[in-house]
PDB file of C-alpha atoms in Angstrom:
ATOM      1  CA  TYR A  13       7.512  -5.563  -7.929  1.00 61.00           C
ATOM      2  CA  THR A  14       6.702  -9.062  -8.497  1.00 72.00           C
ATOM      3  CA  LEU A  15       6.696 -10.316  -4.805  1.00 76.00           C
ATOM      4  CA  PHE A  16       3.932  -7.243  -3.934  1.00 83.00           C
ATOM      5  CA  MET A  17       2.152  -8.032  -7.139  1.00 82.00           C
ATOM      6  CA  SER A  18       1.949 -11.888  -6.257  1.00 86.00           C
ATOM      7  CA  HIS A  19       0.938 -11.803  -2.663  1.00 89.00           C
ATOM      8  CA  ASN A  20      -2.525 -11.596  -0.906  1.00 92.00           C
ATOM      9  CA  ILE A  21      -1.312  -8.305   1.970  1.00 94.00           C
ATOM     10  CA  ILE A  22      -4.377  -8.209   4.710  1.00 96.00           C
ATOM     11  CA  GLY A  23      -3.231  -6.996   7.823  1.00 97.00           C
ATOM     12  CA  VAL A  24      -2.202  -3.989   9.735  1.00 98.00           C
ATOM     13  CA  ILE A  25       0.816  -2.120   8.711  1.00 98.00           C
ATOM     14  CA  GLN A  26       3.773  -2.032  11.553  1.00 98.00           C
ATOM     15  CA  ARG A  27       6.385   0.034   9.271  1.00 97.00           C
ATOM     16  CA  ILE A  28       5.936   2.557   6.182  1.00 97.00           C
ATOM     17  CA  ARG A  29       8.945   4.122   4.530  1.00 97.00           C
ATOM     18  CA  ILE A  30      10.217   4.976   1.318  1.00 96.00           C
ATOM     19  CA  VAL A  31      12.807   2.762  -0.471  1.00 94.00           C
ATOM     20  CA  GLN A  32      14.440   3.308  -3.934  1.00 89.00           C
ATOM     21  CA  HIS A  33      11.864   6.308  -4.689  1.00 91.00           C
ATOM     22  CA  SER A  34       9.061   3.638  -4.111  1.00 93.00           C
ATOM     23  CA  ASP A  35       6.719   2.975  -0.900  1.00 95.00           C
ATOM     24  CA  ALA A  36       7.202   0.308   1.520  1.00 95.00           C
ATOM     25  CA  ILE A  37       5.176  -1.373   3.926  1.00 96.00           C
ATOM     26  CA  THR A  38       5.526  -4.225   6.695  1.00 97.00           C
ATOM     27  CA  ILE A  39       2.477  -6.136   7.950  1.00 97.00           C
ATOM     28  CA  LYS A  40       2.487  -6.689  11.685  1.00 97.00           C
ATOM     29  CA  GLY A  41       3.619 -10.190  12.302  1.00 95.00           C
ATOM     30  CA  SER A  42       5.683 -10.618   9.255  1.00 93.00           C
ATOM     31  CA  ASN A  43       9.351  -9.593   8.241  1.00 91.00           C
ATOM     32  CA  GLN A  44       8.594  -9.440   4.793  1.00 93.00           C
ATOM     33  CA  GLU A  45       8.774  -5.755   3.282  1.00 94.00           C
ATOM     34  CA  PHE A  46       6.476  -5.010   0.068  1.00 92.00           C
ATOM     35  CA  VAL A  47       7.535  -2.522  -2.231  1.00 91.00           C
ATOM     36  CA  PHE A  48       5.342  -0.682  -4.737  1.00 92.00           C
ATOM     37  CA  SER A  49       4.386   2.773  -6.564  1.00 93.00           C
ATOM     38  CA  PRO A  50       1.121   3.790  -5.439  1.00 95.00           C
ATOM     39  CA  ILE A  51      -0.760   6.191  -7.497  1.00 95.00           C
ATOM     40  CA  THR A  52      -2.200   9.385  -5.821  1.00 96.00           C
ATOM     41  CA  ASP A  53      -5.846  10.156  -7.192  1.00 96.00           C
ATOM     42  CA  LYS A  54      -8.583  12.508  -5.935  1.00 97.00           C
ATOM     43  CA  LYS A  55     -11.264  10.299  -6.833  1.00 96.00           C
ATOM     44  CA  LEU A  56      -9.583   6.878  -5.528  1.00 96.00           C
ATOM     45  CA  ASN A  57      -7.538   8.392  -2.607  1.00 97.00           C
ATOM     46  CA  GLY A  58      -8.617  11.943  -1.847  1.00 96.00           C
ATOM     47  CA  GLY A  59      -5.193  13.029  -3.324  1.00 97.00           C
ATOM     48  CA  ASN A  60      -3.457  11.476  -0.046  1.00 97.00           C
ATOM     49  CA  ILE A  61      -0.118  10.449  -0.935  1.00 96.00           C
ATOM     50  CA  PHE A  62       0.418   6.961   0.382  1.00 97.00           C
ATOM     51  CA  THR A  63       3.560   7.824   2.759  1.00 96.00           C
ATOM     52  CA  ASP A  64       2.043  10.993   4.121  1.00 96.00           C
ATOM     53  CA  PHE A  65      -1.135   9.538   4.776  1.00 98.00           C
ATOM     54  CA  ALA A  66      -0.815   5.474   6.006  1.00 98.00           C
ATOM     55  CA  GLU A  67       0.440   5.185   9.388  1.00 97.00           C
ATOM     56  CA  LYS A  68       1.679   2.299  11.494  1.00 97.00           C
ATOM     57  CA  GLY A  69      -1.462   0.578  12.837  1.00 98.00           C
ATOM     58  CA  ASP A  70      -3.822   1.420   9.627  1.00 98.00           C
ATOM     59  CA  SER A  71      -5.056  -1.237   7.583  1.00 98.00           C
ATOM     60  CA  VAL A  72      -4.353  -2.759   4.004  1.00 98.00           C
ATOM     61  CA  ILE A  73      -6.087  -5.202   1.849  1.00 97.00           C
ATOM     62  CA  LYS A  74      -4.641  -6.217  -1.523  1.00 95.00           C
ATOM     63  CA  LYS A  75      -5.451  -9.512  -3.090  1.00 94.00           C
ATOM     64  CA  ALA A  76      -2.867 -11.516  -5.102  1.00 92.00           C
ATOM     65  CA  ASN A  77      -2.351  -9.813  -8.843  1.00 90.00           C
ATOM     66  CA  SER A  78      -4.879  -7.555  -7.998  1.00 91.00           C
ATOM     67  CA  ASP A  79      -4.106  -3.621  -9.450  1.00 90.00           C
ATOM     68  CA  THR A  80      -5.468  -2.247  -6.420  1.00 94.00           C
ATOM     69  CA  LEU A  81      -4.279  -1.924  -2.409  1.00 95.00           C
ATOM     70  CA  ILE A  82      -7.126  -0.808   0.021  1.00 97.00           C
ATOM     71  CA  LEU A  83      -6.082   1.344   3.011  1.00 98.00           C
ATOM     72  CA  ILE A  84      -8.559   1.333   5.595  1.00 98.00           C
ATOM     73  CA  LYS A  85      -7.902   4.370   7.775  1.00 97.00           C
ATOM     74  CA  SER A  86     -10.258   5.310  10.647  1.00 96.00           C
ATOM     75  CA  GLY A  87     -12.840   3.125   9.249  1.00 95.00           C
ATOM     76  CA  LYS A  88     -12.576   4.510   5.645  1.00 97.00           C
ATOM     77  CA  ARG A  89     -11.296   2.852   2.395  1.00 98.00           C
ATOM     78  CA  TYR A  90      -8.847   4.502   0.259  1.00 98.00           C
ATOM     79  CA  TYR A  91      -7.810   2.970  -2.716  1.00 98.00           C
ATOM     80  CA  TYR A  92      -4.399   3.234  -4.221  1.00 97.00           C
ATOM     81  CA  MET A  93      -3.708   1.734  -7.633  1.00 95.00           C
ATOM     82  CA  PHE A  94      -0.009   1.466  -8.570  1.00 88.00           C
ATOM     83  CA  GLN A  95       2.860   1.683 -11.456  1.00 78.00           C
ATOM     84  CA  LYS A  96       3.885  -1.569 -12.868  1.00 75.00           C
ATOM     85  CA  TYR A  97       7.387  -1.789 -13.558  1.00 63.00           C
TER      86      TYR A  97
END
């Protein structure tokens, strides 16, 4: 979680999976895996569960120390806040 929070994450999803009851993404061109627990919310992300909805090739943006990750899918933005632990 600390690694995820402290990084700027901008790029295309290369891999997405579930790790230790959390979601994990790897960005194209990087070997670093970022683990986080996104919150599903009807207003922010259409109630779409991140690992079921996000796919390889979708884009993500998260600024360092931001509490929100933006998923860009088919030109539309979906916002995921995440649990802090």
